[in-house]
Amino acid sequence: MNYADAERIDTLLCNKKGNKIDSPNSAQLVVIVGCGVRQSADSKAISTIRNIRKKNPKALIILTGCLSNRSDIQKKTKGIVDIYLSISKWNSFSRNDIYQLLQKKDIKELKSNLKNFYRTLPRITSPSTAYIPIMTGCNNYCSYCVVPMARGKEISFSPEDILAQAKTLIDNGYKEIILLGQNVNSYKGKDKKGEIWSFSQLVKKIHSIKGDFWIKFVSSHPKDVNQALINILKLKKVSNHFHLPIQSGSDNILTKMNRKYTQKEYSNLIKKIKSQIPDIVLTSDYILGFPGETNKDFKESIKTAKEAQFEMLYINKYSPRPQTTAKKLKDDVSQNIKKKREKEIDKVWKKTALEKNHKLIGKTKKVLIDSIFNKEGKKWVLGHTFCDKRIKALLGKNNIGSGNWVYIKIDKVTPTALSGKIVKKL
Ligand code: SAM
Ligand code: SF4
């Protein structure tokens, strides 16, 4: 989401005749789009700002994104950040405002217009992949999560705006559209006639745009997955990779997290999806060491990861966040235990992924090329498959570059990557 925001801020600044340069250390204006989901993200943003300020004392530094409204962050960055700007105000930030600020003069109060911000066509750095936020904010209030406070209440953008962006990006050659939202299944976008569109309606319409492209989306909340969404996963251009964050396999912890589903309900949902889409690739998020997580709770998380056969996990060590209800609970699982649990669950998904990837040896997959890199005097293609597996192959005499399709026959695998030979290019 922050990445997608940064690509839109880039457009707005370039429209005001800004020139993007390589290093923040010689920039007149530096924009930091901060993430606050864990303490480590807060710390990284603060240390980045401090370093830039040290090397570039004259720069105008703007902090935006999820950290811009946090009073604790404002306190810690006082004197080194010049302006805290929420995402919704970027559209009313003029070239004249920038000049005023560069001269250390005050500017008028900026107006908020979040929907306008998300109408901005992004300046995309990837050669192939375009992110489209379809909504922002969240109403779920999971007890550990700062997103509802940082991004506010859930707002769905209009289906016409999203479709117009998708069409332009596909016409401009982007081959992968990734729809973004904290809980895409609860998308309810109002069109010009006042009709409300569901997420599945929106995806079907994007799917009907002419062209050879893939559609992906993150994140889905297990409590809101319904048959309509499962049907969406069966569409030809929709990836058969499904990311479904579970957070914990213990009912006791899921209740404390306010996740509103049980382990059994999650397992049944996975069974239902697999019975209809046998080659689905499932990935998930876990939080380890949530307050009060016992060894028994953790063993239930391990059991669920094995049963669900996740092929990749984003494992997060619990980090207390300001203004969350879990912040009131004692962070009583030591860092050592969190690390131990992380190692243990990491082994589980890597074992599953290796077994599943082995079955791909000898198969040919369509690949979207992300980059070409040099290693040991040879050129390699690096890309990803329809279900998001990283893959590489020697470029050889093939005349292809980033952002193109290619077919690769797989001959080697690890838990996290595939490799093979280019057999056909499109
Ligand atoms: N909306 C998504 C969902 O419901 O699963 C998740 C979005 S959240 C920004 C991304 C991930 O960060 C979560 O799935 C969770 O695993 C992790 N996360 C959020 N708050 C956290 C915290 N306080 N400590 C550790 N990990 C956290
Ligand atoms: Fe955070 Fe996701 Fe829960 Fe919303 S649904 S509060 S974004 S973890």
Tab-separated table of C-alpha atoms and ligand atoms in Angstrom:
chain	number	residue	atom	x	y	z
A	1	MET	CA	0.000	0.000	0.000
A	2	ASN	CA	2.809	2.404	0.877
A	3	TYR	CA	4.575	1.465	-2.341
A	4	ALA	CA	1.406	2.186	-4.339
A	5	ASP	CA	1.047	5.529	-2.506
A	6	ALA	CA	4.667	6.427	-3.290
A	7	GLU	CA	4.088	5.785	-7.002
A	8	ARG	CA	1.149	8.229	-6.935
A	9	ILE	CA	3.088	10.892	-4.984
A	10	ASP	CA	5.786	10.506	-7.636
A	11	THR	CA	3.243	11.396	-10.358
A	12	LEU	CA	1.967	14.419	-8.433
A	13	LEU	CA	5.485	15.780	-7.857
A	14	CYS	CA	6.551	15.149	-11.450
A	15	ASN	CA	3.388	16.941	-12.649
A	16	LYS	CA	4.656	19.906	-10.623
A	17	LYS	CA	7.887	19.705	-12.640
A	18	GLY	CA	9.862	17.834	-10.013
A	19	ASN	CA	12.746	15.691	-11.217
A	20	LYS	CA	13.387	12.410	-9.499
A	21	ILE	CA	17.068	11.916	-8.625
A	22	ASP	CA	18.985	8.880	-7.410
A	23	SER	CA	20.058	9.941	-3.938
A	24	PRO	CA	18.066	11.657	-1.172
A	25	ASN	CA	21.359	13.127	0.029
A	26	SER	CA	21.403	15.717	-2.743
A	27	ALA	CA	17.629	16.234	-3.127
A	28	GLN	CA	15.839	19.501	-2.385
A	29	LEU	CA	12.736	17.593	-1.352
A	30	VAL	CA	12.641	14.146	0.282
A	31	VAL	CA	9.374	12.285	0.891
A	32	ILE	CA	9.287	9.352	3.313
A	33	VAL	CA	6.193	7.127	3.079
A	34	GLY	CA	6.368	5.508	6.515
A	35	CYS	CA	4.924	2.170	7.623
A	36	GLY	CA	4.005	1.638	11.282
A	37	VAL	CA	2.796	-1.948	11.345
A	38	ARG	CA	5.624	-3.086	13.623
A	39	GLN	CA	8.119	-1.293	15.870
A	40	SER	CA	10.915	-2.297	13.459
A	41	ALA	CA	9.170	-0.345	10.659
A	42	ASP	CA	8.853	2.769	12.887
A	43	SER	CA	12.528	2.523	13.820
A	44	LYS	CA	13.619	2.083	10.220
A	45	ALA	CA	11.710	5.184	9.118
A	46	ILE	CA	13.161	7.271	11.962
A	47	SER	CA	16.754	6.155	11.369
A	48	THR	CA	16.363	6.762	7.603
A	49	ILE	CA	15.113	10.301	8.259
A	50	ARG	CA	17.968	10.982	10.728
A	51	ASN	CA	20.583	9.775	8.234
A	52	ILE	CA	19.183	11.871	5.417
A	53	ARG	CA	18.970	14.949	7.630
A	54	LYS	CA	22.598	14.483	8.729
A	55	LYS	CA	23.865	14.240	5.146
A	56	ASN	CA	21.453	16.777	3.673
A	57	PRO	CA	20.710	19.503	6.268
A	58	LYS	CA	18.997	21.790	3.740
A	59	ALA	CA	16.476	19.305	2.312
A	60	LEU	CA	12.774	19.798	2.853
A	61	ILE	CA	11.764	16.501	4.478
A	62	ILE	CA	8.116	15.399	4.337
A	63	LEU	CA	6.865	12.436	6.339
A	64	THR	CA	3.682	10.922	4.933
A	65	GLY	CA	1.777	7.626	5.024
A	66	CYS	CA	0.810	5.713	8.154
A	67	LEU	CA	3.289	7.492	10.430
A	68	SER	CA	2.450	11.089	9.589
A	69	ASN	CA	-0.334	11.547	12.176
A	70	ARG	CA	1.291	9.683	15.071
A	71	SER	CA	2.134	12.015	17.963
A	72	ASP	CA	4.911	9.718	19.298
A	73	ILE	CA	6.607	9.747	15.880
A	74	GLN	CA	6.203	13.520	15.564
A	75	LYS	CA	7.878	13.910	18.964
A	76	LYS	CA	10.805	11.682	17.974
A	77	THR	CA	11.335	13.445	14.633
A	78	LYS	CA	10.809	17.019	15.844
A	79	GLY	CA	13.343	19.347	14.207
A	80	ILE	CA	14.359	16.846	11.527
A	81	VAL	CA	11.041	16.491	9.671
A	82	ASP	CA	9.722	19.746	8.164
A	83	ILE	CA	6.176	18.738	7.395
A	84	TYR	CA	3.840	15.865	8.319
A	85	LEU	CA	1.415	15.335	5.453
A	86	SER	CA	-1.401	12.824	5.369
A	87	ILE	CA	-1.926	10.976	2.076
A	88	SER	CA	-5.288	12.665	1.514
A	89	LYS	CA	-3.646	16.112	1.233
A	90	TRP	CA	-1.186	15.455	-1.591
A	91	ASN	CA	-3.525	16.650	-4.344
A	92	SER	CA	-3.879	20.110	-2.879
A	93	PHE	CA	-0.087	20.488	-2.369
A	94	SER	CA	0.947	22.929	-5.093
A	95	ARG	CA	4.290	23.808	-6.693
A	96	ASN	CA	4.029	27.177	-4.985
A	97	ASP	CA	3.549	25.452	-1.595
A	98	ILE	CA	6.764	23.511	-2.193
A	99	TYR	CA	8.683	26.735	-2.936
A	100	GLN	CA	7.247	28.428	0.128
A	101	LEU	CA	8.301	25.522	2.302
A	102	LEU	CA	11.784	25.339	0.756
A	103	GLN	CA	12.170	28.944	1.858
A	104	LYS	CA	10.965	27.933	5.318
A	105	LYS	CA	7.734	29.930	4.907
A	106	ASP	CA	4.383	28.676	6.111
A	107	ILE	CA	1.714	27.498	3.686
A	108	LYS	CA	-2.079	27.628	3.777
A	109	GLU	CA	-4.024	24.725	5.305
A	110	LEU	CA	-4.252	21.946	2.693
A	111	LYS	CA	-7.590	20.374	1.803
A	112	SER	CA	-8.145	16.614	2.132
A	113	ASN	CA	-9.418	14.557	-0.780
A	114	LEU	CA	-8.515	10.898	-0.471
A	115	LYS	CA	-10.531	9.709	-3.473
A	116	ASN	CA	-8.777	12.242	-5.740
A	117	PHE	CA	-5.426	10.989	-4.539
A	118	TYR	CA	-6.294	7.437	-5.592
A	119	ARG	CA	-7.466	8.648	-9.014
A	120	THR	CA	-3.854	9.684	-9.714
A	121	LEU	CA	-2.253	7.435	-12.299
A	122	PRO	CA	0.937	5.983	-10.757
A	123	ARG	CA	4.471	6.411	-12.115
A	124	ILE	CA	5.370	2.766	-11.939
A	125	THR	CA	8.911	1.571	-11.341
A	126	SER	CA	8.228	-2.091	-12.195
A	127	PRO	CA	8.372	-3.010	-15.877
A	128	SER	CA	5.374	-5.309	-15.589
A	129	THR	CA	3.350	-4.940	-12.386
A	130	ALA	CA	0.845	-2.228	-11.489
A	131	TYR	CA	-0.657	-1.866	-8.003
A	132	ILE	CA	-4.177	-0.454	-7.776
A	133	PRO	CA	-5.531	0.395	-4.310
A	134	ILE	CA	-9.273	-0.341	-4.441
A	135	MET	CA	-9.949	0.742	-0.877
A	136	THR	CA	-8.170	2.138	2.155
A	137	GLY	CA	-8.569	1.902	5.930
A	138	CYS	CA	-10.047	-0.953	7.915
A	139	ASN	CA	-13.042	-1.555	10.204
A	140	ASN	CA	-11.903	-4.819	11.745
A	141	TYR	CA	-9.871	-3.649	14.728
A	142	CYS	CA	-7.783	-6.776	15.222
A	143	SER	CA	-6.447	-6.180	18.712
A	144	TYR	CA	-2.755	-6.032	17.689
A	145	CYS	CA	-3.132	-3.870	14.571
A	146	VAL	CA	-2.475	-0.173	14.117
A	147	VAL	CA	-3.948	0.051	10.578
A	148	PRO	CA	-7.488	1.223	11.573
A	149	MET	CA	-5.904	4.048	13.575
A	150	ALA	CA	-3.265	4.916	10.961
A	151	ARG	CA	-5.492	4.684	7.872
A	152	GLY	CA	-8.906	5.319	9.378
A	153	LYS	CA	-12.271	3.744	8.566
A	154	GLU	CA	-12.663	1.567	5.496
A	155	ILE	CA	-13.391	3.501	2.281
A	156	SER	CA	-13.992	1.742	-1.064
A	157	PHE	CA	-13.134	3.656	-4.241
A	158	SER	CA	-15.569	3.933	-7.129
A	159	PRO	CA	-15.605	0.971	-9.541
A	160	GLU	CA	-15.509	3.373	-12.510
A	161	ASP	CA	-12.262	4.967	-11.223
A	162	ILE	CA	-10.666	1.559	-10.609
A	163	LEU	CA	-11.728	0.217	-14.015
A	164	ALA	CA	-10.434	3.335	-15.780
A	165	GLN	CA	-7.030	2.917	-14.060
A	166	ALA	CA	-6.885	-0.798	-14.834
A	167	LYS	CA	-7.753	-0.218	-18.505
A	168	THR	CA	-5.153	2.544	-18.932
A	169	LEU	CA	-2.459	0.473	-17.240
A	170	ILE	CA	-3.244	-2.630	-19.323
A	171	ASP	CA	-3.331	-0.520	-22.518
A	172	ASN	CA	0.061	0.885	-21.477
A	173	GLY	CA	1.485	-2.643	-21.451
A	174	TYR	CA	1.342	-3.677	-17.779
A	175	LYS	CA	0.849	-7.409	-17.606
A	176	GLU	CA	-0.028	-7.839	-13.974
A	177	ILE	CA	-2.613	-5.910	-11.982
A	178	ILE	CA	-2.489	-6.270	-8.200
A	179	LEU	CA	-5.599	-5.011	-6.398
A	180	LEU	CA	-4.863	-3.727	-2.910
A	181	GLY	CA	-6.910	-3.358	0.239
A	182	GLN	CA	-6.648	-4.413	3.882
A	183	ASN	CA	-9.655	-6.648	3.394
A	184	VAL	CA	-10.569	-6.780	-0.300
A	185	ASN	CA	-13.507	-9.133	0.352
A	186	SER	CA	-15.371	-6.334	2.080
A	187	TYR	CA	-15.051	-3.994	-0.937
A	188	LYS	CA	-18.296	-2.093	-1.509
A	189	GLY	CA	-17.752	0.521	-4.200
A	190	LYS	CA	-20.562	2.857	-5.217
A	191	ASP	CA	-20.888	3.586	-8.943
A	192	LYS	CA	-22.331	6.734	-10.565
A	193	LYS	CA	-25.841	5.240	-10.551
A	194	GLY	CA	-25.579	4.685	-6.810
A	195	GLU	CA	-25.287	0.901	-7.137
A	196	ILE	CA	-22.937	-0.946	-4.835
A	197	TRP	CA	-20.401	-3.324	-6.390
A	198	SER	CA	-18.972	-6.317	-4.565
A	199	PHE	CA	-15.337	-7.374	-4.897
A	200	SER	CA	-16.243	-10.285	-7.167
A	201	GLN	CA	-18.245	-7.986	-9.489
A	202	LEU	CA	-15.255	-5.647	-9.708
A	203	VAL	CA	-12.770	-8.440	-10.488
A	204	LYS	CA	-15.069	-9.947	-13.134
A	205	LYS	CA	-15.281	-6.589	-14.885
A	206	ILE	CA	-11.486	-6.102	-14.805
A	207	HIS	CA	-11.155	-9.677	-16.087
A	208	SER	CA	-13.277	-8.745	-19.110
A	209	ILE	CA	-10.831	-6.011	-20.234
A	210	LYS	CA	-9.193	-7.181	-23.481
A	211	GLY	CA	-5.559	-8.235	-23.242
A	212	ASP	CA	-3.109	-10.805	-21.948
A	213	PHE	CA	-2.623	-9.982	-18.254
A	214	TRP	CA	-2.782	-11.510	-14.783
A	215	ILE	CA	-4.952	-10.325	-11.871
A	216	LYS	CA	-3.883	-10.734	-8.242
A	217	PHE	CA	-5.167	-9.285	-4.972
A	218	VAL	CA	-4.153	-8.846	-1.315
A	219	SER	CA	-5.301	-9.182	1.478
A	220	SER	CA	-8.343	-11.317	2.171
A	221	HIS	CA	-9.822	-11.751	5.628
A	222	PRO	CA	-10.889	-15.374	6.285
A	223	LYS	CA	-14.172	-14.248	7.894
A	224	ASP	CA	-15.282	-12.638	4.600
A	225	VAL	CA	-14.331	-15.334	2.082
A	226	ASN	CA	-17.477	-16.573	0.318
A	227	GLN	CA	-18.331	-18.765	-2.685
A	228	ALA	CA	-18.325	-15.716	-4.981
A	229	LEU	CA	-14.670	-15.116	-4.092
A	230	ILE	CA	-13.781	-18.782	-4.626
A	231	ASN	CA	-15.407	-18.522	-8.071
A	232	ILE	CA	-13.232	-15.495	-8.819
A	233	LEU	CA	-10.132	-17.590	-8.138
A	234	LYS	CA	-11.244	-19.924	-10.951
A	235	LEU	CA	-11.193	-17.183	-13.610
A	236	LYS	CA	-8.561	-17.655	-16.309
A	237	LYS	CA	-6.623	-14.444	-15.685
A	238	VAL	CA	-6.894	-14.560	-11.865
A	239	SER	CA	-3.827	-16.051	-10.197
A	240	ASN	CA	-4.223	-19.371	-8.421
A	241	HIS	CA	-2.112	-18.017	-5.579
A	242	PHE	CA	-4.331	-17.162	-2.614
A	243	HIS	CA	-2.920	-15.252	0.354
A	244	LEU	CA	-5.140	-15.829	3.378
A	245	PRO	CA	-3.664	-14.538	6.650
A	246	ILE	CA	-4.445	-16.819	9.603
A	247	GLN	CA	-2.279	-15.114	12.303
A	248	SER	CA	-2.593	-18.055	14.746
A	249	GLY	CA	-3.822	-21.636	14.815
A	250	SER	CA	-5.046	-21.392	18.415
A	251	ASP	CA	-8.667	-20.443	19.161
A	252	ASN	CA	-7.595	-18.916	22.434
A	253	ILE	CA	-5.210	-16.514	20.661
A	254	LEU	CA	-7.566	-15.882	17.724
A	255	THR	CA	-10.215	-14.702	20.203
A	256	LYS	CA	-7.743	-12.405	21.947
A	257	MET	CA	-6.716	-11.086	18.521
A	258	ASN	CA	-10.385	-10.327	17.682
A	259	ARG	CA	-10.070	-12.235	14.382
A	260	LYS	CA	-13.705	-13.502	14.422
A	261	TYR	CA	-13.032	-17.049	13.128
A	262	THR	CA	-11.901	-20.290	14.738
A	263	GLN	CA	-9.135	-22.636	13.657
A	264	LYS	CA	-11.814	-25.123	12.568
A	265	GLU	CA	-13.607	-22.539	10.426
A	266	TYR	CA	-10.323	-21.580	8.775
A	267	SER	CA	-9.457	-25.258	8.107
A	268	ASN	CA	-12.898	-25.954	6.652
A	269	LEU	CA	-12.558	-22.937	4.389
A	270	ILE	CA	-9.191	-24.191	3.094
A	271	LYS	CA	-10.692	-27.655	2.485
A	272	LYS	CA	-13.558	-26.105	0.535
A	273	ILE	CA	-11.170	-24.025	-1.632
A	274	LYS	CA	-8.879	-27.007	-2.292
A	275	SER	CA	-11.783	-29.265	-3.229
A	276	GLN	CA	-12.758	-26.784	-5.951
A	277	ILE	CA	-9.267	-25.589	-6.985
A	278	PRO	CA	-6.831	-28.467	-6.345
A	279	ASP	CA	-3.739	-26.611	-7.654
A	280	ILE	CA	-4.292	-23.522	-5.470
A	281	VAL	CA	-1.093	-22.153	-3.896
A	282	LEU	CA	-1.832	-21.005	-0.350
A	283	THR	CA	0.270	-18.556	1.629
A	284	SER	CA	-0.411	-16.851	4.950
A	285	ASP	CA	0.674	-14.483	7.752
A	286	TYR	CA	1.369	-15.521	11.334
A	287	ILE	CA	2.040	-13.436	14.409
A	288	LEU	CA	4.221	-15.293	16.910
A	289	GLY	CA	4.456	-14.495	20.595
A	290	PHE	CA	1.147	-12.644	20.944
A	291	PRO	CA	0.593	-11.858	24.687
A	292	GLY	CA	-0.164	-15.071	26.551
A	293	GLU	CA	0.768	-17.406	23.639
A	294	THR	CA	1.723	-20.693	25.300
A	295	ASN	CA	3.672	-23.585	23.846
A	296	LYS	CA	0.362	-25.392	23.382
A	297	ASP	CA	-1.074	-22.434	21.401
A	298	PHE	CA	2.041	-22.394	19.249
A	299	LYS	CA	1.829	-26.153	18.589
A	300	GLU	CA	-1.680	-25.549	17.247
A	301	SER	CA	-0.255	-22.940	14.853
A	302	ILE	CA	2.318	-25.497	13.665
A	303	LYS	CA	-0.403	-28.121	13.208
A	304	THR	CA	-2.528	-25.740	11.123
A	305	ALA	CA	0.446	-24.714	8.948
A	306	LYS	CA	1.133	-28.395	8.193
A	307	GLU	CA	-2.523	-29.189	7.489
A	308	ALA	CA	-3.099	-26.159	5.271
A	309	GLN	CA	0.160	-26.849	3.399
A	310	PHE	CA	1.130	-23.222	3.157
A	311	GLU	CA	3.830	-22.707	0.538
A	312	MET	CA	5.038	-19.442	2.034
A	313	LEU	CA	4.569	-17.686	5.341
A	314	TYR	CA	5.144	-14.106	6.397
A	315	ILE	CA	6.138	-14.653	9.997
A	316	ASN	CA	5.879	-11.638	12.283
A	317	LYS	CA	7.109	-11.506	15.853
A	318	TYR	CA	4.445	-9.718	17.919
A	319	SER	CA	5.207	-6.045	18.366
A	320	PRO	CA	3.027	-3.879	20.693
A	321	ARG	CA	1.509	-0.976	18.744
A	322	PRO	CA	0.227	2.367	20.059
A	323	GLN	CA	-3.550	2.810	20.480
A	324	THR	CA	-4.271	-0.919	19.995
A	325	THR	CA	-6.203	-2.923	22.581
A	326	ALA	CA	-3.441	-5.556	22.762
A	327	LYS	CA	-1.021	-2.821	23.884
A	328	LYS	CA	-2.728	-3.020	27.281
A	329	LEU	CA	-1.684	-6.689	27.589
A	330	LYS	CA	1.743	-7.614	28.879
A	331	ASP	CA	4.142	-8.483	26.027
A	332	ASP	CA	5.111	-11.567	28.024
A	333	VAL	CA	6.662	-13.885	25.419
A	334	SER	CA	10.417	-13.290	25.384
A	335	GLN	CA	12.289	-12.355	22.189
A	336	ASN	CA	14.192	-15.642	22.504
A	337	ILE	CA	11.010	-17.700	22.474
A	338	LYS	CA	9.585	-15.624	19.598
A	339	LYS	CA	12.772	-16.300	17.605
A	340	LYS	CA	12.698	-20.039	18.428
A	341	ARG	CA	9.057	-20.294	17.318
A	342	GLU	CA	9.851	-18.362	14.157
A	343	LYS	CA	12.610	-20.866	13.253
A	344	GLU	CA	10.335	-23.820	13.943
A	345	ILE	CA	7.399	-22.621	11.816
A	346	ASP	CA	9.783	-21.466	9.086
A	347	LYS	CA	10.941	-25.082	8.680
A	348	VAL	CA	7.317	-26.247	8.251
A	349	TRP	CA	6.448	-24.103	5.226
A	350	LYS	CA	9.865	-24.594	3.635
A	351	LYS	CA	9.408	-28.379	3.802
A	352	THR	CA	5.949	-28.141	2.168
A	353	ALA	CA	7.194	-25.680	-0.453
A	354	LEU	CA	10.134	-27.911	-1.366
A	355	GLU	CA	7.852	-30.954	-1.758
A	356	LYS	CA	5.384	-29.002	-3.888
A	357	ASN	CA	8.126	-27.359	-5.976
A	358	HIS	CA	9.696	-30.780	-6.669
A	359	LYS	CA	6.503	-31.753	-8.447
A	360	LEU	CA	7.089	-28.849	-10.863
A	361	ILE	CA	10.361	-30.301	-12.211
A	362	GLY	CA	9.952	-31.065	-15.921
A	363	LYS	CA	6.961	-28.727	-16.261
A	364	THR	CA	6.946	-25.596	-18.437
A	365	LYS	CA	5.544	-22.392	-16.938
A	366	LYS	CA	4.637	-19.011	-18.336
A	367	VAL	CA	6.831	-16.415	-16.614
A	368	LEU	CA	6.688	-12.647	-16.339
A	369	ILE	CA	10.229	-11.203	-16.419
A	370	ASP	CA	11.033	-8.787	-13.577
A	371	SER	CA	14.695	-8.128	-14.394
A	372	ILE	CA	17.799	-9.259	-16.199
A	373	PHE	CA	20.911	-9.625	-14.043
A	374	ASN	CA	24.567	-10.536	-14.500
A	375	LYS	CA	26.218	-13.326	-12.539
A	376	GLU	CA	29.623	-14.853	-13.172
A	377	GLY	CA	29.860	-13.244	-16.606
A	378	LYS	CA	26.456	-14.546	-17.740
A	379	LYS	CA	23.077	-12.867	-18.164
A	380	TRP	CA	20.078	-14.290	-16.316
A	381	VAL	CA	16.349	-13.734	-16.459
A	382	LEU	CA	14.575	-13.284	-13.122
A	383	GLY	CA	10.785	-13.452	-13.039
A	384	HIS	CA	7.738	-14.994	-11.434
A	385	THR	CA	5.029	-17.466	-12.394
A	386	PHE	CA	1.228	-17.101	-12.380
A	387	CYS	CA	1.140	-18.334	-8.776
A	388	ASP	CA	4.002	-16.084	-7.671
A	389	LYS	CA	6.939	-18.470	-7.565
A	390	ARG	CA	10.295	-16.764	-8.174
A	391	ILE	CA	12.086	-18.308	-11.146
A	392	LYS	CA	15.351	-17.773	-13.012
A	393	ALA	CA	16.920	-18.999	-16.243
A	394	LEU	CA	19.981	-18.210	-18.357
A	395	LEU	CA	19.138	-15.549	-20.944
A	396	GLY	CA	21.482	-17.073	-23.556
A	397	LYS	CA	20.972	-15.639	-27.042
A	398	ASN	CA	17.337	-14.716	-26.382
A	399	ASN	CA	16.539	-11.128	-27.182
A	400	ILE	CA	14.055	-10.354	-24.395
A	401	GLY	CA	13.885	-7.902	-21.532
A	402	SER	CA	12.009	-7.047	-18.348
A	403	GLY	CA	8.243	-6.872	-18.601
A	404	ASN	CA	7.982	-9.628	-21.233
A	405	TRP	CA	6.525	-13.105	-21.094
A	406	VAL	CA	8.669	-16.189	-21.542
A	407	TYR	CA	8.181	-19.928	-21.104
A	408	ILE	CA	10.640	-21.726	-18.814
A	409	LYS	CA	11.013	-25.479	-18.375
A	410	ILE	CA	11.811	-26.121	-14.713
A	411	ASP	CA	14.810	-28.304	-13.873
A	412	LYS	CA	15.837	-27.288	-10.327
A	413	VAL	CA	13.966	-26.127	-7.234
A	414	THR	CA	14.500	-24.843	-3.691
A	415	PRO	CA	11.718	-23.964	-1.191
A	416	THR	CA	11.789	-20.342	-2.319
A	417	ALA	CA	12.755	-20.442	-5.999
A	418	LEU	CA	12.659	-22.362	-9.247
A	419	SER	CA	15.131	-22.437	-12.112
A	420	GLY	CA	15.130	-23.829	-15.609
A	421	LYS	CA	15.677	-23.179	-19.302
A	422	ILE	CA	13.893	-20.786	-21.626
A	423	VAL	CA	11.981	-22.897	-24.119
A	424	LYS	CA	9.802	-20.306	-25.808
A	425	LYS	CA	9.297	-16.572	-25.796
A	426	LEU	CA	6.144	-14.711	-26.672
B	1	SAM	N1	-5.354	-6.933	6.553
B	1	SAM	C1	-4.509	-8.041	6.609
B	1	SAM	C2	-5.176	-9.154	7.445
B	1	SAM	O1	-6.223	-9.023	7.943
B	1	SAM	O2	-4.545	-10.168	7.621
B	1	SAM	C3	-3.164	-7.756	7.212
B	1	SAM	C4	-2.575	-6.431	7.091
B	1	SAM	S1	-1.286	-6.101	8.223
B	1	SAM	C5	-0.918	-4.518	7.724
B	1	SAM	C6	-0.001	-7.141	7.624
B	1	SAM	C7	0.505	-8.144	8.619
B	1	SAM	O3	1.279	-7.514	9.606
B	1	SAM	C8	-0.563	-8.875	9.405
B	1	SAM	O4	-1.112	-9.936	8.685
B	1	SAM	C9	0.155	-9.338	10.636
B	1	SAM	O5	0.681	-10.633	10.490
B	1	SAM	C10	1.292	-8.307	10.752
B	1	SAM	N2	1.090	-7.453	11.924
B	1	SAM	C11	0.144	-6.512	12.102
B	1	SAM	N3	0.254	-5.963	13.325
B	1	SAM	C12	1.295	-6.581	13.929
B	1	SAM	C13	1.906	-6.458	15.214
B	1	SAM	N4	1.434	-5.597	16.115
B	1	SAM	N5	2.955	-7.254	15.489
B	1	SAM	C14	3.432	-8.141	14.586
B	1	SAM	N6	2.893	-8.297	13.372
B	1	SAM	C15	1.854	-7.522	13.042
B	2	SF4	FE1	-5.201	-4.906	10.660
B	2	SF4	FE2	-5.910	-6.587	8.706
B	2	SF4	FE3	-7.058	-6.749	11.109
B	2	SF4	FE4	-7.587	-4.669	9.528
B	2	SF4	S1	-8.088	-6.848	9.138
B	2	SF4	S2	-7.180	-4.581	11.709
B	2	SF4	S3	-5.601	-4.365	8.569
B	2	SF4	S4	-4.895	-7.131	10.585
